[in-house]
Amino acid sequence: MHTTNYINTFIEVAEDSTAEKAEVPPMKGAEKTVAGLQFELVYDHPYQYTSDDLIFGVYARRNGLKKVDLDAEREKFFSRGQACMRASPLAKKYGWGVHSNEEGKVALYPVESEEYKRLAADEQLKHTRAMRSKKS
């Protein structure tokens, strides 16, 4: 079984991100984007979901999975590797750092905030960056 969870880790915005200030991902027509759904779940419920919960929850919602099928579908979903929060547009494009606590539960921090700066400097955490948007 694969996982996207991190423990005691801070995912900083991508090196090639132009975001100086975090922004809420825009909607695409009448539909929320993956970034918009991730933002809605995590921002409104910090440290409530693991990365696995979040990524599968967005997948399930976008694919209209039925509640009775969720356990089996989750097992099938994680039977192969999935992109983690380092690939999320929240950290790549929209200026949000992603902190995973000791339980692997995540919260978002705007790049311009004092809390982001504190987490980015915290030597007790593992640090990584969101994936670059452009290949170089």
Tab-separated table of C-alpha atoms in Angstrom, residues 30-80:
chain	number	residue	atom	x	y	z
A	30	ALA	CA	-18.939	26.441	-12.028
A	31	GLU	CA	-16.591	23.660	-10.929
A	32	LYS	CA	-13.930	23.747	-8.239
A	33	THR	CA	-10.448	22.746	-9.316
A	34	VAL	CA	-8.348	20.138	-7.522
A	35	ALA	CA	-6.471	23.024	-5.860
A	36	GLY	CA	-9.764	24.651	-4.873
A	37	LEU	CA	-11.084	21.457	-3.296
A	38	GLN	CA	-7.815	20.819	-1.469
A	39	PHE	CA	-7.798	24.394	-0.196
A	40	GLU	CA	-11.389	24.198	0.999
A	41	LEU	CA	-10.802	20.983	2.947
A	42	VAL	CA	-7.493	21.914	4.562
A	43	TYR	CA	-7.935	25.634	5.171
A	44	ASP	CA	-11.290	25.175	6.874
A	45	HIS	CA	-10.095	22.098	8.825
A	46	PRO	CA	-6.393	22.448	9.722
A	47	TYR	CA	-4.755	19.306	11.083
A	48	GLN	CA	-7.915	17.258	10.557
A	49	TYR	CA	-6.842	15.306	7.450
A	50	THR	CA	-3.723	13.452	6.401
A	51	SER	CA	-2.413	13.960	2.903
A	52	ASP	CA	-3.847	10.545	1.970
A	53	ASP	CA	-7.273	11.592	3.306
A	54	LEU	CA	-7.112	14.839	1.370
A	55	ILE	CA	-5.886	13.462	-1.938
A	56	PHE	CA	-8.310	10.543	-1.920
A	57	GLY	CA	-11.187	12.761	-0.715
A	58	VAL	CA	-10.712	15.120	-3.661
A	59	TYR	CA	-10.428	12.169	-6.066
A	60	ALA	CA	-13.612	10.608	-4.647
A	61	ARG	CA	-15.534	13.877	-4.886
A	62	ARG	CA	-14.436	14.620	-8.432
A	63	ASN	CA	-15.285	11.086	-9.534
A	64	GLY	CA	-18.647	10.882	-7.752
A	65	LEU	CA	-17.741	7.817	-5.705
A	66	LYS	CA	-20.508	6.454	-3.485
A	67	LYS	CA	-19.993	6.337	0.268
A	68	VAL	CA	-20.504	2.551	0.376
A	69	ASP	CA	-17.653	2.079	-2.129
A	70	LEU	CA	-15.094	4.373	-0.458
A	71	ASP	CA	-13.076	1.773	1.485
A	72	ALA	CA	-12.598	-0.509	-1.517
A	73	GLU	CA	-11.933	2.426	-3.849
A	74	ARG	CA	-9.378	3.900	-1.433
A	75	GLU	CA	-7.536	0.588	-1.264
A	76	LYS	CA	-7.515	0.380	-5.059
A	77	PHE	CA	-6.448	4.047	-5.360
A	78	PHE	CA	-3.437	3.604	-3.061
A	79	SER	CA	-2.444	0.234	-4.541
A	80	ARG	CA	-0.320	2.339	-6.885
